[in-house]
Each structure stands twice: as C-alpha cells, then as structure tokens.
XYZ file of C-alpha atoms in Angstrom:
694
model
C 0.000 0.000 0.000
C 3.078 2.276 0.000
C 2.232 5.267 -2.214
C -1.105 3.776 -3.320
C -3.121 6.314 -1.321
C -1.138 9.135 -2.902
C -1.838 7.822 -6.395
C -5.549 7.332 -5.733
C -5.952 10.841 -4.373
C -4.069 12.335 -7.324
C -6.492 10.666 -9.756
C -9.584 11.494 -7.674
C -8.677 15.166 -7.294
C -8.093 15.487 -11.038
C -11.613 14.300 -11.853
C -13.034 16.520 -9.094
C -11.382 19.608 -10.577
C -12.482 18.555 -14.068
C -16.094 18.165 -12.904
C -16.194 21.609 -11.275
C -14.575 23.255 -14.279
C -17.103 21.593 -16.585
C -19.902 23.001 -14.429
C -18.658 26.582 -14.623
C -16.702 26.684 -17.889
C -17.584 25.830 -21.467
C -15.200 23.340 -23.061
C -16.639 23.844 -26.553
C -16.551 27.631 -26.853
C -13.662 28.738 -24.637
C -10.030 28.633 -25.677
C -8.126 25.471 -24.858
C -5.313 27.355 -23.144
C -7.841 28.972 -20.809
C -9.335 25.589 -19.931
C -5.911 23.980 -19.400
C -4.591 26.881 -17.286
C -7.667 27.030 -15.058
C -7.813 23.246 -14.704
C -4.150 23.085 -13.699
C -4.571 25.859 -11.113
C -7.679 24.301 -9.552
C -6.140 20.837 -9.650
C -2.939 21.844 -7.848
C -4.828 23.730 -5.135
C -7.270 20.892 -4.471
C -4.356 18.453 -4.517
C -2.573 20.320 -1.729
C -5.685 20.149 0.448
C -6.195 16.402 -0.081
C -2.547 15.329 0.226
C -1.669 17.347 3.334
C -3.306 14.856 5.809
C -1.077 12.105 4.379
C 1.936 14.324 4.986
C 0.853 14.824 8.612
C 0.446 11.092 9.314
C 3.776 10.288 7.631
C 5.521 12.989 9.697
C 4.066 11.614 12.953
C 5.343 8.142 12.030
C 8.804 9.520 11.202
C 8.911 11.345 14.559
C 8.001 8.152 16.376
C 10.601 6.178 14.467
C 13.272 8.787 15.132
C 12.399 8.905 18.862
C 12.448 5.098 19.083
C 15.842 4.930 17.388
C 17.347 7.437 19.861
C 15.783 5.804 22.953
C 17.378 2.967 24.963
C 16.172 -0.629 24.639
C 14.705 -0.513 28.165
C 12.697 2.596 27.449
C 11.545 1.073 24.177
C 10.295 -2.065 25.939
C 8.504 0.027 28.571
C 6.830 2.088 25.875
C 5.825 -1.086 24.082
C 4.314 -2.556 27.247
C 2.338 0.553 28.036
C 1.063 0.795 24.485
C 0.096 -2.880 24.455
C -1.914 -2.404 27.630
C -3.792 0.485 26.102
C -4.278 -0.582 22.488
C -3.402 -3.799 20.639
C -0.756 -3.257 17.984
C 0.050 -5.391 14.966
C 3.781 -5.618 15.836
C 6.172 -5.492 18.787
C 7.057 -1.825 18.151
C 4.413 0.905 18.597
C 5.721 2.840 15.572
C 4.064 0.715 12.911
C 3.694 2.114 9.434
C 0.377 3.722 8.539
C -1.544 2.309 5.618
C -0.988 5.549 3.680
C 2.728 5.830 4.426
C 4.696 7.669 1.738
C 8.399 6.698 1.422
C 11.095 9.185 2.308
C 12.143 11.596 -0.390
C 8.882 11.612 -2.330
C 6.912 14.262 -0.439
C 9.600 17.040 -0.536
C 9.941 16.688 -4.297
C 6.181 16.482 -4.722
C 5.516 19.628 -2.654
C 8.303 21.550 -4.360
C 6.906 20.811 -7.826
C 3.310 21.566 -6.802
C 4.128 24.773 -4.915
C 6.411 26.403 -7.462
C 4.130 25.435 -10.346
C 1.171 27.080 -8.619
C 3.230 30.205 -7.875
C 4.352 30.427 -11.493
C 0.723 30.183 -12.571
C -0.649 32.790 -10.184
C 2.052 35.450 -10.546
C 3.186 35.144 -14.170
C 1.171 32.926 -16.517
C -2.464 33.439 -15.473
C -2.325 37.288 -15.405
C -0.847 37.191 -18.905
C -3.557 34.773 -20.068
C -6.223 37.044 -18.570
C -5.124 39.960 -20.709
C -4.750 37.662 -23.717
C -8.287 36.265 -23.345
C -9.834 39.702 -22.816
C -7.966 41.268 -25.728
C -9.867 42.159 -28.876
C -6.961 41.585 -31.253
C -7.474 39.743 -34.513
C -4.182 37.818 -34.508
C -2.078 35.943 -31.986
C 0.687 38.519 -32.277
C -1.732 41.365 -31.627
C -3.192 39.669 -28.560
C 0.255 38.926 -27.139
C 1.301 42.544 -27.680
C -1.807 43.807 -25.907
C -1.270 41.390 -23.005
C 2.353 42.485 -22.586
C 1.399 46.146 -22.553
C -1.363 45.629 -19.988
C 0.905 43.587 -17.699
C 3.918 45.895 -18.018
C 2.890 47.866 -14.917
C 1.955 44.651 -13.121
C 5.319 42.983 -13.712
C 7.294 46.237 -13.445
C 6.050 46.863 -9.910
C 7.333 43.484 -8.719
C 10.667 43.956 -10.433
C 11.041 47.432 -8.927
C 10.381 46.203 -5.392
C 12.693 43.221 -5.799
C 15.449 45.374 -7.323
C 15.213 47.917 -4.500
C 15.481 45.118 -1.955
C 18.569 43.665 -3.645
C 20.240 47.089 -3.721
C 19.516 47.538 -0.011
C 21.044 44.154 0.804
C 24.120 44.853 -1.323
C 24.750 48.277 0.246
C 24.199 47.221 3.872
C 27.372 45.493 5.144
C 25.580 43.809 8.052
C 23.287 41.764 5.784
C 24.611 38.722 3.981
C 21.712 36.908 2.419
C 22.156 33.701 0.522
C 19.918 32.264 -2.184
C 17.919 30.122 0.269
C 17.215 33.155 2.423
C 16.084 35.195 -0.562
C 13.810 32.316 -1.548
C 12.336 32.255 1.971
C 11.700 36.011 1.843
C 9.837 35.644 -1.452
C 7.717 32.811 -0.060
C 6.978 34.835 3.085
C 5.891 37.839 1.024
C 3.519 35.695 -1.090
C 2.075 33.957 1.984
C 1.597 37.282 3.780
C -0.478 38.632 0.893
C -2.470 35.398 0.760
C -3.047 35.345 4.543
C -4.352 38.906 4.436
C -7.035 37.888 1.936
C -7.573 34.486 3.573
C -8.760 35.912 6.879
C -11.254 38.185 5.114
C -12.812 35.331 3.168
C -12.675 32.919 6.109
C -14.480 35.326 8.440
C -17.340 35.593 5.960
C -17.615 31.869 5.240
C -17.564 30.749 8.874
C -20.824 32.618 9.517
C -22.556 32.698 6.156
C -22.410 28.963 5.365
C -24.197 27.775 8.566
C -26.652 30.675 8.321
C -27.528 29.872 4.716
C -28.518 26.332 5.675
C -30.459 27.529 8.708
C -32.390 30.080 6.631
C -32.937 27.443 3.938
C -34.958 25.438 6.454
C -37.392 28.320 6.989
C -40.653 28.158 5.096
C -40.887 30.719 2.363
C -37.390 32.138 2.850
C -35.895 30.608 -0.281
C -38.970 31.587 -2.306
C -38.768 35.217 -1.176
C -35.048 35.307 -1.966
C -35.743 33.824 -5.399
C -38.299 36.569 -6.080
C -35.675 39.116 -5.065
C -33.126 37.558 -7.403
C -35.664 37.542 -10.225
C -36.234 41.291 -9.928
C -32.504 42.030 -9.928
C -31.800 39.594 -12.736
C -34.536 41.090 -14.904
C -32.878 44.503 -14.541
C -29.529 43.019 -15.461
C -31.094 41.107 -18.341
C -32.686 44.266 -19.758
C -29.394 46.122 -19.407
C -27.549 43.320 -21.198
C -30.068 43.351 -24.058
C -29.786 47.115 -24.403
C -25.997 46.951 -24.408
C -26.060 44.220 -27.036
C -28.385 46.267 -29.239
C -26.074 49.278 -29.038
C -23.010 47.205 -29.871
C -24.792 45.472 -32.754
C -25.761 48.873 -34.143
C -22.097 49.855 -34.167
C -21.248 46.581 -35.883
C -23.936 47.234 -38.497
C -22.511 50.646 -39.303
C -19.004 49.240 -39.614
C -20.269 46.369 -41.744
C -21.991 48.759 -44.157
C -19.039 51.135 -44.424
C -16.281 48.550 -44.963
C -16.878 46.688 -48.229
C -15.679 43.328 -49.415
C -12.368 44.529 -50.925
C -11.311 46.749 -48.036
C -8.068 45.709 -46.266
C -9.891 45.569 -42.913
C -12.738 43.414 -44.211
C -11.234 40.296 -42.615
C -11.400 41.984 -39.229
C -15.072 42.832 -39.779
C -15.802 39.229 -40.753
C -14.134 38.066 -37.533
C -16.371 40.413 -35.547
C -19.472 39.179 -37.364
C -18.661 35.580 -36.462
C -18.819 36.510 -32.775
C -22.286 38.075 -33.141
C -25.504 36.096 -32.539
C -26.907 34.237 -35.536
C -30.002 36.430 -35.920
C -27.854 39.551 -36.158
C -25.524 37.855 -38.635
C -28.452 37.015 -40.938
C -29.877 40.521 -40.649
C -26.568 42.148 -41.536
C -25.926 39.699 -44.350
C -29.226 40.586 -46.065
C -28.498 44.316 -46.024
C -24.982 44.021 -47.425
C -24.144 45.037 -51.027
C -20.953 43.283 -52.023
C -20.806 44.773 -55.492
C -19.925 48.259 -54.193
C -16.236 49.113 -54.000
C -14.712 51.224 -51.275
C -13.333 54.677 -51.976
C -10.551 55.940 -49.725
C -10.874 59.522 -50.964
C -14.514 60.256 -50.273
C -15.324 58.006 -47.281
C -13.951 57.798 -43.751
C -13.337 54.304 -42.437
C -12.697 53.109 -38.874
C -9.135 52.300 -37.895
C -7.854 48.908 -36.844
C -7.548 50.129 -33.253
C -11.237 51.031 -33.160
C -12.107 47.617 -34.619
C -10.072 45.934 -31.870
C -12.048 47.883 -29.280
C -15.315 46.979 -31.000
C -14.303 43.304 -31.125
C -13.675 43.365 -27.382
C -17.084 44.966 -26.747
C -18.821 42.366 -28.924
C -17.230 39.465 -27.030
C -18.183 40.954 -23.662
C -21.753 41.942 -24.592
C -22.577 38.613 -26.271
C -21.211 36.634 -23.309
C -23.152 38.746 -20.827
C -26.374 38.524 -22.843
C -26.101 34.737 -23.150
C -25.341 34.394 -19.442
C -28.346 36.451 -18.336
C -30.658 34.508 -20.652
C -29.532 31.150 -19.268
C -29.646 32.369 -15.671
C -33.170 33.688 -16.189
C -34.401 30.307 -17.400
C -32.689 28.524 -14.496
C -34.144 30.991 -12.002
C -37.621 30.455 -13.448
C -37.332 26.690 -12.978
C -36.141 27.214 -9.414
C -38.996 29.613 -8.622
C -41.615 27.281 -10.099
C -40.243 24.378 -8.072
C -40.213 26.374 -4.813
C -43.805 27.450 -5.438
C -44.714 23.793 -5.942
C -43.063 22.964 -2.609
C -45.096 25.675 -0.879
C -48.314 24.327 -2.408
C -47.575 20.680 -1.611
C -46.832 21.349 2.072
C -50.571 21.329 2.792
C -51.310 18.333 0.570
C -53.284 15.534 2.213
C -52.346 12.884 -0.362
C -48.591 12.973 0.439
C -47.904 13.064 -3.299
C -45.683 15.761 -4.763
C -47.398 17.382 -7.755
C -45.454 19.504 -10.232
C -47.043 22.404 -12.067
C -44.797 21.879 -15.085
C -43.214 18.641 -16.102
C -39.475 18.567 -16.617
C -38.526 19.009 -20.304
C -35.741 16.428 -19.947
C -36.802 12.811 -19.333
C -35.637 11.502 -15.985
C -33.749 8.292 -15.490
C -35.897 5.256 -14.754
C -33.724 4.397 -11.782
C -34.358 7.834 -10.276
C -38.059 7.663 -11.064
C -38.356 4.318 -9.284
C -36.645 5.330 -6.041
C -37.431 9.056 -6.047
C -41.131 8.764 -6.750
C -43.696 11.495 -5.892
C -44.241 10.063 -2.399
C -40.543 10.049 -1.530
C -40.168 13.514 -3.036
C -43.003 14.861 -0.887
C -41.545 13.469 2.348
C -38.100 14.799 1.503
C -39.094 18.282 0.328
C -41.889 18.957 2.796
C -40.757 17.120 5.948
C -37.201 15.821 6.009
C -35.140 18.469 4.230
C -35.933 21.355 6.637
C -34.847 19.246 9.605
C -31.797 17.996 7.758
C -30.774 21.591 7.024
C -31.246 22.554 10.675
C -29.054 19.693 11.932
C -26.421 20.461 9.316
C -26.480 24.151 10.261
C -25.920 23.278 13.939
C -22.965 21.005 13.104
C -21.396 23.634 10.862
C -21.885 26.251 13.574
C -20.010 24.045 16.054
C -17.180 23.681 13.539
C -17.112 27.455 13.071
C -16.858 28.064 16.827
C -13.971 25.579 17.050
C -12.147 27.342 14.208
C -12.611 30.800 15.734
C -11.437 29.597 19.163
C -8.402 27.855 17.683
C -7.461 30.886 15.569
C -7.343 33.005 18.710
C -5.411 30.524 20.884
C -3.172 28.450 18.580
C -0.025 30.360 19.652
C -0.362 28.977 23.215
C 1.699 25.787 23.596
C 1.642 25.382 27.391
C -1.187 24.737 27.970
C -2.452 23.709 24.554
C -5.651 25.657 23.920
C -6.197 25.022 20.232
C -8.801 22.285 19.903
C -7.339 21.071 16.615
C -3.955 20.588 18.308
C -5.601 18.788 21.236
C -7.338 16.300 18.918
C -4.188 15.595 16.899
C -1.990 15.171 19.969
C -4.453 12.733 21.559
C -4.425 10.644 18.410
C -0.628 10.908 18.178
C -0.201 9.330 21.611
C -2.018 6.196 20.470
C -0.654 6.329 16.899
C -4.133 6.037 15.483
C -3.251 7.116 11.951
C -6.754 6.609 10.593
C -8.160 9.006 13.157
C -5.325 11.479 12.486
C -5.983 11.523 8.755
C -9.757 11.794 9.160
C -9.457 14.631 11.697
C -6.942 16.488 9.531
C -8.998 16.009 6.396
C -12.273 17.191 7.986
C -10.542 20.217 9.511
C -8.764 21.430 6.403
C -11.743 20.507 4.227
C -14.043 22.718 6.316
C -11.551 25.589 6.161
C -11.278 25.149 2.399
C -15.054 25.104 1.958
C -15.393 28.353 3.912
C -12.711 30.062 1.806
C -13.426 28.588 -1.634
C -17.205 28.984 -1.374
C -16.666 32.688 -0.730
C -14.549 32.867 -3.886
C -17.415 31.277 -5.812
C -19.990 33.619 -4.273
C -18.325 37.011 -4.530
C -18.992 39.182 -7.545
C -16.991 42.242 -8.553
C -19.563 44.044 -10.720
C -19.389 42.305 -14.126
C -15.615 41.837 -14.224
C -15.440 38.786 -11.973
C -18.397 36.453 -11.633
C -18.416 32.652 -11.457
C -21.717 31.543 -12.989
C -22.690 27.881 -13.120
C -24.186 25.995 -16.088
C -21.193 26.826 -18.341
C -21.758 30.602 -18.218
C -18.452 31.807 -16.712
C -16.238 33.824 -19.030
C -12.523 33.201 -19.534
C -11.429 36.212 -17.471
C -13.340 35.071 -14.377
C -12.090 31.477 -14.693
C -8.467 32.588 -14.834
C -8.982 35.038 -11.983
C -10.433 32.285 -9.802
C -7.371 30.145 -10.566
C -5.142 33.013 -9.453
C -7.058 33.393 -6.190
C -6.922 29.668 -5.433
C -3.151 29.513 -6.001
C -2.588 32.500 -3.718
C -4.946 31.370 -0.954
C -4.080 27.661 -0.681
C -0.446 27.867 0.630
C -1.272 30.236 3.523
C -4.401 28.181 4.232
C -2.299 25.040 4.664
C 0.273 26.866 6.797
C -2.525 28.214 8.960
C -3.923 24.695 9.387
C -0.506 23.332 10.372
C -0.235 26.151 12.897
C -3.646 25.307 14.373
C -2.552 21.665 14.844
C 0.927 22.655 16.151
C 2.583 20.681 13.361
C 4.552 23.796 12.391
C 7.727 24.040 14.496
C 7.749 27.849 14.225
C 4.419 27.866 16.130
C 4.995 25.031 18.590
C 8.616 26.106 19.292
C 9.661 22.469 19.561
C 12.740 20.894 18.068
C 10.841 18.214 16.186
C 10.884 16.991 12.639
C 8.741 19.328 10.478
C 6.359 18.202 7.818
C 7.571 18.001 4.253
C 5.312 20.903 3.350
C 6.809 23.300 5.907
C 10.342 22.204 4.998
C 10.059 23.665 1.490
C 8.839 26.972 2.957
C 12.184 27.529 4.674
C 12.902 28.899 8.121
C 10.982 32.038 8.958
C 13.699 33.153 11.367
C 15.007 35.365 8.571
C 11.862 37.508 8.989
C 11.103 37.210 12.680
C 8.638 40.112 12.707
C 6.452 38.168 10.266
C 6.862 34.726 11.858
C 6.400 35.921 15.454
C 4.041 38.814 14.790
C 1.876 38.872 11.685
C 1.359 35.102 11.347
C 0.234 34.812 14.977
C -1.818 37.922 15.720
C -3.401 38.766 12.383
C -5.648 35.623 12.284
C -7.328 36.897 15.458
C -9.127 39.459 13.303
C -11.386 36.628 12.165
C -13.441 37.273 15.317
C -14.215 40.842 14.240
C -15.051 39.707 10.715
C -17.386 36.995 12.010
C -19.231 39.528 14.183
C -19.526 41.923 11.244
C -20.878 39.124 9.036
C -23.341 37.977 11.700
C -24.889 41.461 11.929
C -24.723 41.871 8.106
C -22.682 45.057 8.278
C -21.312 44.558 4.775
C -24.800 44.017 3.361
C -26.098 47.142 5.043
C -23.192 49.197 3.717
C -23.844 47.969 0.173
C -27.509 48.919 0.540
C -26.508 52.420 1.611
C -24.262 52.690 -1.447
C -27.118 51.745 -3.772
C -26.360 48.044 -4.346
C -29.577 46.274 -3.373
C -29.049 43.244 -1.153
C -31.585 40.821 0.278
C -32.589 42.033 3.753
C -35.851 41.089 5.411
C -36.362 44.375 7.269
C -35.909 46.702 4.327
C -38.555 48.481 2.245
C -36.490 48.222 -0.918
C -36.230 44.463 -0.429
C -40.013 44.188 -0.060
C -40.550 46.183 -3.247
C -38.127 44.013 -5.196
C -39.731 40.850 -3.803
C -43.161 42.034 -4.982
C -41.737 42.935 -8.379
C -40.062 39.558 -8.719
C -43.254 37.797 -7.662
C -45.180 39.559 -10.414
C -42.496 38.672 -12.976
C -42.626 35.013 -11.994
C -46.436 35.026 -12.153
C -46.316 36.532 -15.640
C -43.822 33.954 -16.884
C -45.889 31.198 -15.311
C -49.039 32.285 -17.153
C -47.101 32.467 -20.403
C -45.805 28.944 -19.978
C -49.247 27.650 -19.037
C -50.716 29.132 -22.202
C -47.992 27.517 -24.262
C -48.638 24.120 -22.722
C -52.394 24.480 -23.199
C -51.868 25.345 -26.860
C -49.593 22.354 -27.349
C -52.111 20.076 -25.659
C -54.944 21.343 -27.882
C -52.856 20.818 -31.003
C -51.948 17.329 -29.841
C -55.570 16.450 -29.124
C -56.688 17.853 -32.494
C -54.036 15.828 -34.284
C -54.976 12.653 -32.428
C -58.712 13.166 -33.095
C -58.723 14.339 -36.708
C -55.295 13.389 -37.954
C -56.193 9.825 -39.059
C -59.414 10.867 -40.817
C -57.550 13.550 -42.780
C -54.902 11.054 -43.828
C -57.585 8.597 -45.004
C -59.436 11.252 -47.006
C -56.211 12.421 -48.599
C -55.308 8.865 -49.499
C -58.755 8.243 -51.078
C -58.568 11.491 -53.032
C -55.211 10.483 -54.493
C -56.618 7.107 -55.520
C -59.546 8.629 -57.520
C -57.501 11.208 -59.430
C -57.991 11.113 -63.219
C -54.881 9.943 -65.087
C -55.247 12.859 -67.535
C -55.216 15.322 -64.622
C -52.176 13.657 -63.136
C -50.349 13.836 -66.457
C -51.305 17.462 -66.850
C -50.057 18.249 -63.347
C -46.758 16.530 -64.083
C -46.344 18.518 -67.303
C -47.143 21.793 -65.559
C -44.751 20.930 -62.734
C -41.943 20.225 -65.147
C -42.717 23.392 -67.086
C -42.708 25.515 -63.928
C -39.493 23.977 -62.675
C -37.921 24.715 -66.050
C -38.431 28.447 -65.619
C -37.865 28.637 -61.880
C -34.102 29.077 -62.120
C -34.397 31.688 -64.868
C -36.916 33.760 -62.918
C -35.158 33.409 -59.560
C -33.364 36.737 -59.798
C -36.503 38.543 -61.000
C -38.623 37.119 -58.195
C -36.039 38.202 -55.631
C -36.073 41.741 -56.989
C -39.879 41.814 -56.856
C -39.837 40.789 -53.208
C -37.290 43.484 -52.345
C -39.357 46.163 -54.077
C -42.512 45.056 -52.300
C -40.712 45.048 -48.961
C -39.545 48.625 -49.490
C -43.075 49.830 -50.355
C -45.153 51.447 -47.637
C -48.100 49.469 -46.258
C -51.501 50.332 -47.640
C -54.663 50.957 -45.700
C -57.281 48.818 -47.450
C -60.041 50.074 -45.217
C -59.683 53.718 -46.229
C -61.988 55.234 -48.768
C -59.228 57.027 -50.656
C -55.551 56.315 -50.587
C -54.153 59.697 -51.466
C -55.177 63.142 -52.459
C -52.498 63.454 -55.092
C -54.260 63.774 -58.506
C -51.301 62.306 -60.335
C -51.570 59.041 -58.472
C -55.349 58.951 -58.784
C -55.255 59.477 -62.538
C -52.667 56.823 -63.145
C -55.317 54.154 -62.777
C -53.208 52.388 -60.190
C -55.650 52.388 -57.277
C -59.383 52.456 -56.846
C -61.422 53.302 -53.747
C -61.929 50.304 -51.585
C -58.335 49.133 -51.810
C -58.538 47.241 -55.146
C -55.770 47.193 -57.727
C -56.793 47.909 -61.346
C -53.807 47.689 -63.678
C -50.998 46.306 -61.615
C -49.557 44.078 -64.323
C -46.088 42.697 -63.791
C -44.860 43.834 -67.212
C -45.465 47.526 -66.396
C -44.038 47.604 -62.885
C -40.928 45.537 -63.466
C -40.031 46.719 -66.984
C -37.039 48.733 -65.741
C -35.757 46.152 -63.244
C-alpha cells in the first residue's frame, strides 16, 4: 500500500477539478489554453488540500521512528508494554507504518513541484492569459502585444520592489543573504499577501455557510429570496439586451461602411462571427458586395477602433447569453419552490409539479425518487436535515474561531485542533489522524473557496454555473486559489501545532513546511503577523453575523436581500409579479400544445384517409397534366429566380396600404394613373409595367 493512497488521491482530485470546471466553464466555446490553465490551477490547489493529511500522518510516524531509534532498549520495551496495555498493535514496536505511508524523499519533491508550479501560474502565466483572453486583437501577435502592454505595470512593480530590496542588501554590510534566504523572503511575502485575503474570506464563510442552511430550512425564505433575485436579474437582463443592441448597431454601421475589398474586411468578418446568428443574418441581407470602397470620399474606422469593438462584442454577447440562461434557471427554481409551498398542505402525500421537466428523468431515479418520496423529503425531512447540518457547521465554526485566537499557546495547549491531533498521536491512530486532519482542512477550504465562488466584482469577476463563466473570471479564480491555498495550509498546520515555528519544539517538520524555509530570517512576520493577524477573524465573524457589509452595500445603492428593508419588499413584490407573468405564459404555451396534440390525435387519421382516397380517384389525364405543368414551372424557376427576388425586395420597401380607407391619397397624379381604386382594389398592376425597368 506504500504510495497507493497518494496515487488514488491524485487521480480522484483530477476528476473533481475537471467536474467543477465543466460546471462553470464551457469546453466547446472557450479557448483550450484557458481551460488547461484554469484546470491546472484548480487541480494543484485541491491536490494540496487532499494530500496534506497524508503528509501529517507520515511525519508523525517519522517522529516516532526517530524517537524510538534514539531511545534505549529498556525505554523502548517500557513504551511497548504501556502501548500494548492500552491498544493492541500489529507488531512489537508501537511505531508501525500507517496504511498511507509515503516513502522518504517523495513528499519534498512532490511539494516543491506543486508549490512552485502554482506560484508560477498565479504570478506570471495566469495574469498574462487574462489579458490575452480579454484582448480584442485579430491575430495571436496582436493579442500577445496587448497582453504584454497591460501587464507591463503589473510585472514592473514586482521587479522594482525586488530590485530595490537587492540594492539595499548589497549596500548594507551587516546583511549577507544567501539564495535560500532570498527564496524564503519571497515565499513569506507571497504567503503574507495570501493570509491577508484568507482571513477576510474565512471570516465571511464561517458565519454565512451555517446561516444559509439555517435560513434554507425556513418556510418561504428561499422563495422570497428567489423573487428578489428575479427582480434584480430582470434589470440586469434588460441592461444586457440594451448593451447588445447598441453594440450590434455599431457593428452594423461598420459592416456597411467597410466593403468586401477593403483591407480591414477580414477583421469585420471576424467580428461578425462573434455576433448572434439572428444579427448575422440581418446584416448579411443588407450588405451590397458589389460596391467598391473609396478611400478619398469616405472615412473608415481604424484597426484600433475595430479591436475595441471586437472586445465589446465578445463581452456583450457573453453577458447577454449568461443572463438569458440564468433567467431560465431561475424560473425553474422559482416554479419548483412554489410547488413545494403548495404541496406542504397536501393531504395525499404526493408531490405534484405544475410543469413537467422538459428532460426525461432516469428510470432508476423515477423508481426510487417517486412522488411520495419527493413529498416526504421536500416537505418534511429536508428542513430538519438543514437545521441539523447548520448546527454542526456552527459548532465547527466556533472551534475554528477559538483555535485561531489561541493556537499560539503551547503550554497549555488551547487550540482544539492541536488537542485532537496530539491525543491521536499518543495512540498512533493514523486513521483518526488523517480523518481529523482532512475534515478540519476541508471545512476551512469550503469556507474560503465557497466565498470565492460567491463574490462578484460588478461584471468583471463572476463565477456563474451551467457553463456561463467567461474566460477572465475562470483565470482570476485560478489566481485566487493559487494565492490562498499555501497560507491556508500553513494556517492549518499552525492550528494543529505541526509547524515548528508555532509550537517552538525541536521536532521533525512536515515536508510541506520544509520547502517553505525557516521564517527566522523575517522574525517580525513569523512571530508577529502570522500569529496575531488571524485573530481578526473574530471581528469579521461579528460583522458578518450582523450583516454590516450588506447594510453598507444597501446604503451605497447596491440592493441586497434584507428582510427588514422596504427596498427588499418592493423588489420581492416585483419579482413575484415577474414570476407570475412567466408562469401564465408557460401555461398558455402548454395548453396550446395540448390542444394541437388532441386535435391531431382526433382528426389526424381521418384527414390522412381522405387524402389517401382522393389520391386514388384522381384522373390519369389530370395527373399527367399536373406533371407537365410541374416540369414546365421547374424549367423556368431558375431563370426567374433573380426577378422574383427583386420583386420581393421592391414590395418590402413599399409602404403598407390601408385597405379600409376610402381614398388612398389626395395626389391627382396618383389617382389618374389608374393604379388604385377606392376600396383598396388594384386595377392595372400588371407585372410587365411595374418591373419593366428592373
């Protein structure tokens, strides 16, 4: 089993990251480099979280083995006897190998590759790919040039700070830093930035996650919040449609001004390919390819303006598509929550849906999750399940907050995470150690990562499910994960006293902390910032509990869901009316489809029989005549195709006529031409006269 657990977790984490990326990204439409970069960033961060408990159990075994090797044979036999009296062991020595033991030399190399790859992604590659994906250039060279220009300030700031630090070290004769110390300073700087953001996100997640489950158990809470979301999403949807219309109008003007033989026509064609299909067809019909461009008399847009327009088209189309999909998903959610509210008072204990699902369900799911089971789960069991889960998560949150405030105390040990790990270490219960470590770091990761998935920075960063996240937001999330995961793991090791810089014990460190280097080079960070800054999580939890951030956003004009607010009540009523309107529309559509289906089932067979009988009794002479006329008409169809198209265009350009009016016009010239007659009847509208000049 040596190394088997490591291999299994590597494969499992890869498919987990792939599943989440498939939920938020779009493999078919987004660039492959964006998918690969985001997948690699998510995969490495999740891998650190899942592999760290194995590193802890392996380190505890190595400490035991090292202590047993340095102890005398008498002490070893006494330890063995005491351990045998407490817990049966599989061998004579208490330091038996755990089932997930990783051989020496593998974990340091593994952590070094994972850590430095993630740092290269978050500080160099992913910011460059962000600018590349957001660029509106028409060639690879143009996009790379734009990305380099946008990141010049970003990279130049880091180089300036690093250069100033090197000059200070070279000038000061009392400082003699080696390469390992410089590497440790760089790691400490990156972890300090990550820890600053980590505490902010952790303080929000520790309170909001249990509260969301507790509020989800309340009757009507989720439905009211869905109404609120519907009102806000409708505003965003209307804004997205208006923005798309404005951008498409600019594209139409550019398309009409730049003709087929213009040097920038390829750029316009690239922009048109990014537009929705209905706009492409509309612009294609109004385009005259036979007109040449004239550089002397007309003014044409520059390539720089086309690049800007291309960027606007990509953004507006993505936003419009995202709001449309989110609106449909929100409608399904609102309809289902309304069904739950109606079925709570049902006496038949059968869950009845207002609208059937458009996608057929699996037979296996239909058999086990039948209407009776669905009613008991939705109306009875799920509220209680959410309440129990909220209580358990609240207990976990209290343990985390207490441990964050007391993990620096080693005598006595006040951190509850350290107490649990040390109790398991005394009995060398590696299964318990790995489970406790995994649950602890998994809960911390959920609190931090869920906040990353929830936050929204206007329309620049927003992780939307159902394949609606743009490339910029995917890459930005990968950057955040790579910057948050290393300080998260160091904070967890500090809570469990597995970090020697926190426990102040001369013990063997974990392989993960060994690649971070000794923080004695920067004592003010190791003994100050790393210890006292996490205590701010208490203030952040209190602020989140009283919804101070939500209230501040409401004061600034960003409407948030608050039960005791008049604006929230107005938006809830507006969303309720929108949902009711969409529900009536869908009901009318289903009723129309049902009537058409019933009509087809009732009269469809009789019509087919009558048509079949009519075809049987047709006179052979009539059939021959129809064949001859068909052949004759098909013979002249191709020749008259151009003429018919011109007729249609002329009729489309003509103004509509009012056939109910007594007279069409007062112009005597038109009345004498014999073209119209009162009552809306045409007199001499022969095709030869009208289309003679066409």
